[in-house]
Amino acid sequence: MNIIFQLLYPVLIFTILIIFSWVLIHLLTIFGVFLAFAYPIWWMISPKQTVCVFCRSKKDGETCPVCHEIVKKSDGTNPKTFFSAIFNGGILLVFSLISIGIVFGESQLLFHLGFPTPSKTTVAFSIPTQEEYQIGEIFPMQVKITGIKESINTVKVDFSYDPKKLEVVDISTKDSFANIFIQKQIDNSTGFSSFAGGLPNPGFSGNQGTFATIYLRGLKTGVATVNFLPSSQVLANNGHGDNLLSSFGNASYLIVTSLPKNNSQNGTSLGANNVLGISTSSANTQMIFYDETQVLGAHTSNIPQPTKQK
């Protein structure tokens, strides 16, 4: 046991010194500058209670290089002159600035290592409120991202629905803040669809933005719900790809046989050229890397145009 203790004792002392130094550096970072400026003032108020660092470090009979007096610790080690008090405050200020630099370097190192993980600040996918649509009517569901507190560069939207009640006709990139799209999967046989894209550095930093517009078609009367899945992601543009999405939502739509005559048409009448083959303006060129033909359980060409209510 004595041998083990002798081996562990230096390690224990070293660990305690490291912890003490770390705590002291952080305390100097927080309070050091204040103490440096308060030191001369405190010396003028209570000189006997103020310690001169240089007198304290000398032995009895030696001369303090700042106070220029022989040290006699029985008489106290306080600064003997105002200049000595100023000099001691300056030394404290220097150590405080060094501590601030060390703590700043520590924070940068932790940031590059991915610590701490940013809090999830994106509120949710923002989707339209409940509406009524006819069977066979094509209508849009605009997906917006709201509550963005820091720049984002990648978004992945996964959602499910009852394939007996709803059909995804297409997912449009028109008016999207993203300009690179890498995935579009529409599987109306299982009721699952996914869409992913983003934009290069510096990313998107607006408070909210439109990512995509999903065009749906009602197939059966009743309430049809679209659920956004936990596999959805909104990634921060911070080099670590932290997922900032904090909550998920859903959208409910009432599918009816026909709308009342006094009810305005809620859906969007779309020709095939409005849904497929998304065109982009020269000011917002988009790059699409998925295959438009990979749509399961539905045909997205020759989309029928709903008949408007008269």
Short mmCIF file of C-alpha atoms in Angstrom, two decimals, residues 30-141:
data_model
loop_
_atom_site.label_atom_id
_atom_site.label_comp_id
_atom_site.label_asym_id
_atom_site.label_seq_id
_atom_site.Cartn_x
_atom_site.Cartn_y
_atom_site.Cartn_z
CA ILE A 30 -14.00 37.03 -14.52
CA PHE A 31 -12.74 39.26 -11.71
CA GLY A 32 -9.10 40.02 -12.53
CA VAL A 33 -9.52 43.29 -14.43
CA PHE A 34 -11.84 44.66 -11.74
CA LEU A 35 -9.40 43.67 -8.99
CA ALA A 36 -6.47 45.24 -10.86
CA PHE A 37 -8.16 48.65 -10.95
CA ALA A 38 -9.56 48.27 -7.44
CA TYR A 39 -6.17 47.34 -5.94
CA PRO A 40 -4.72 50.95 -5.64
CA ILE A 41 -8.05 52.23 -4.34
CA TRP A 42 -8.14 49.51 -1.70
CA TRP A 43 -4.53 50.36 -0.73
CA MET A 44 -5.51 54.00 -0.14
CA ILE A 45 -8.51 52.93 1.99
CA SER A 46 -6.79 50.20 3.98
CA PRO A 47 -3.04 50.05 3.30
CA LYS A 48 -2.28 47.61 6.13
CA GLN A 49 -4.71 45.06 4.68
CA THR A 50 -3.16 45.18 1.20
CA VAL A 51 -0.43 42.72 0.25
CA CYS A 52 2.53 43.57 -1.94
CA VAL A 53 3.27 40.55 -4.12
CA PHE A 54 7.00 41.38 -4.28
CA CYS A 55 7.38 41.91 -0.52
CA ARG A 56 5.55 38.66 0.09
CA SER A 57 7.93 36.75 -2.18
CA LYS A 58 11.08 38.09 -0.46
CA LYS A 59 12.74 36.88 2.72
CA ASP A 60 13.33 39.01 5.80
CA GLY A 61 16.26 41.35 5.26
CA GLU A 62 15.93 41.41 1.45
CA THR A 63 14.96 44.56 -0.43
CA CYS A 64 11.64 44.77 -2.27
CA PRO A 65 12.39 45.88 -5.87
CA VAL A 66 9.12 47.85 -6.03
CA CYS A 67 8.83 49.38 -2.55
CA HIS A 68 12.65 49.88 -2.34
CA GLU A 69 12.56 49.01 1.37
CA ILE A 70 13.96 46.14 3.41
CA VAL A 71 11.35 43.46 3.97
CA LYS A 72 10.42 42.77 7.57
CA LYS A 73 7.42 40.46 7.53
CA SER A 74 6.67 41.02 11.20
CA ASP A 75 5.78 44.63 10.21
CA GLY A 76 3.59 43.45 7.33
CA THR A 77 4.07 43.00 3.59
CA ASN A 78 1.83 45.79 2.38
CA PRO A 79 2.94 48.21 -0.39
CA LYS A 80 4.90 51.11 1.09
CA THR A 81 4.23 53.65 -1.69
CA PHE A 82 1.45 54.54 -4.09
CA PHE A 83 3.73 53.60 -6.99
CA SER A 84 4.10 50.13 -5.47
CA ALA A 85 0.33 49.79 -5.26
CA ILE A 86 -0.04 50.85 -8.90
CA PHE A 87 2.68 48.41 -9.94
CA ASN A 88 1.03 45.54 -8.07
CA GLY A 89 -2.30 46.39 -9.73
CA GLY A 90 -0.55 46.41 -13.12
CA ILE A 91 0.92 42.95 -12.49
CA LEU A 92 -2.55 41.69 -11.58
CA LEU A 93 -3.91 43.24 -14.78
CA VAL A 94 -1.25 41.49 -16.90
CA PHE A 95 -2.08 38.11 -15.37
CA SER A 96 -5.79 38.79 -15.92
CA LEU A 97 -5.25 39.55 -19.61
CA ILE A 98 -3.18 36.38 -19.99
CA SER A 99 -5.99 34.43 -18.31
CA ILE A 100 -8.55 35.94 -20.68
CA GLY A 101 -6.40 34.86 -23.62
CA ILE A 102 -6.09 31.32 -22.26
CA VAL A 103 -9.83 31.01 -21.66
CA PHE A 104 -10.57 32.38 -25.14
CA GLY A 105 -8.20 29.81 -26.66
CA GLU A 106 -9.87 27.12 -24.58
CA SER A 107 -13.32 28.13 -25.84
CA GLN A 108 -12.14 28.10 -29.47
CA LEU A 109 -10.63 24.64 -29.04
CA LEU A 110 -13.81 23.30 -27.50
CA PHE A 111 -15.88 24.90 -30.27
CA HIS A 112 -13.80 23.23 -32.98
CA LEU A 113 -14.11 19.92 -31.14
CA GLY A 114 -17.89 20.31 -31.12
CA PHE A 115 -18.39 21.32 -27.48
CA PRO A 116 -20.72 22.49 -26.25
CA THR A 117 -23.38 21.20 -28.61
CA PRO A 118 -25.54 24.15 -29.70
CA SER A 119 -29.04 24.25 -28.34
CA LYS A 120 -31.75 23.35 -30.81
CA THR A 121 -33.00 26.73 -31.86
CA THR A 122 -35.14 26.05 -34.93
CA VAL A 123 -38.71 26.11 -33.69
CA ALA A 124 -40.27 23.72 -36.22
CA PHE A 125 -41.46 23.21 -39.72
CA SER A 126 -44.18 25.77 -40.29
CA ILE A 127 -47.11 24.38 -42.26
CA PRO A 128 -50.54 25.68 -43.27
CA THR A 129 -53.56 25.44 -41.00
CA GLN A 130 -56.38 23.00 -41.64
CA GLU A 131 -58.22 23.51 -44.92
CA GLU A 132 -60.94 21.80 -46.97
CA TYR A 133 -60.34 20.32 -50.40
CA GLN A 134 -62.27 18.17 -52.86
CA ILE A 135 -61.43 14.64 -53.85
CA GLY A 136 -59.01 14.81 -56.78
CA GLU A 137 -58.08 18.41 -56.14
CA ILE A 138 -54.39 19.28 -56.16
CA PHE A 139 -53.40 21.67 -53.37
CA PRO A 140 -50.08 23.01 -52.02
CA MET A 141 -48.55 22.50 -48.59
#
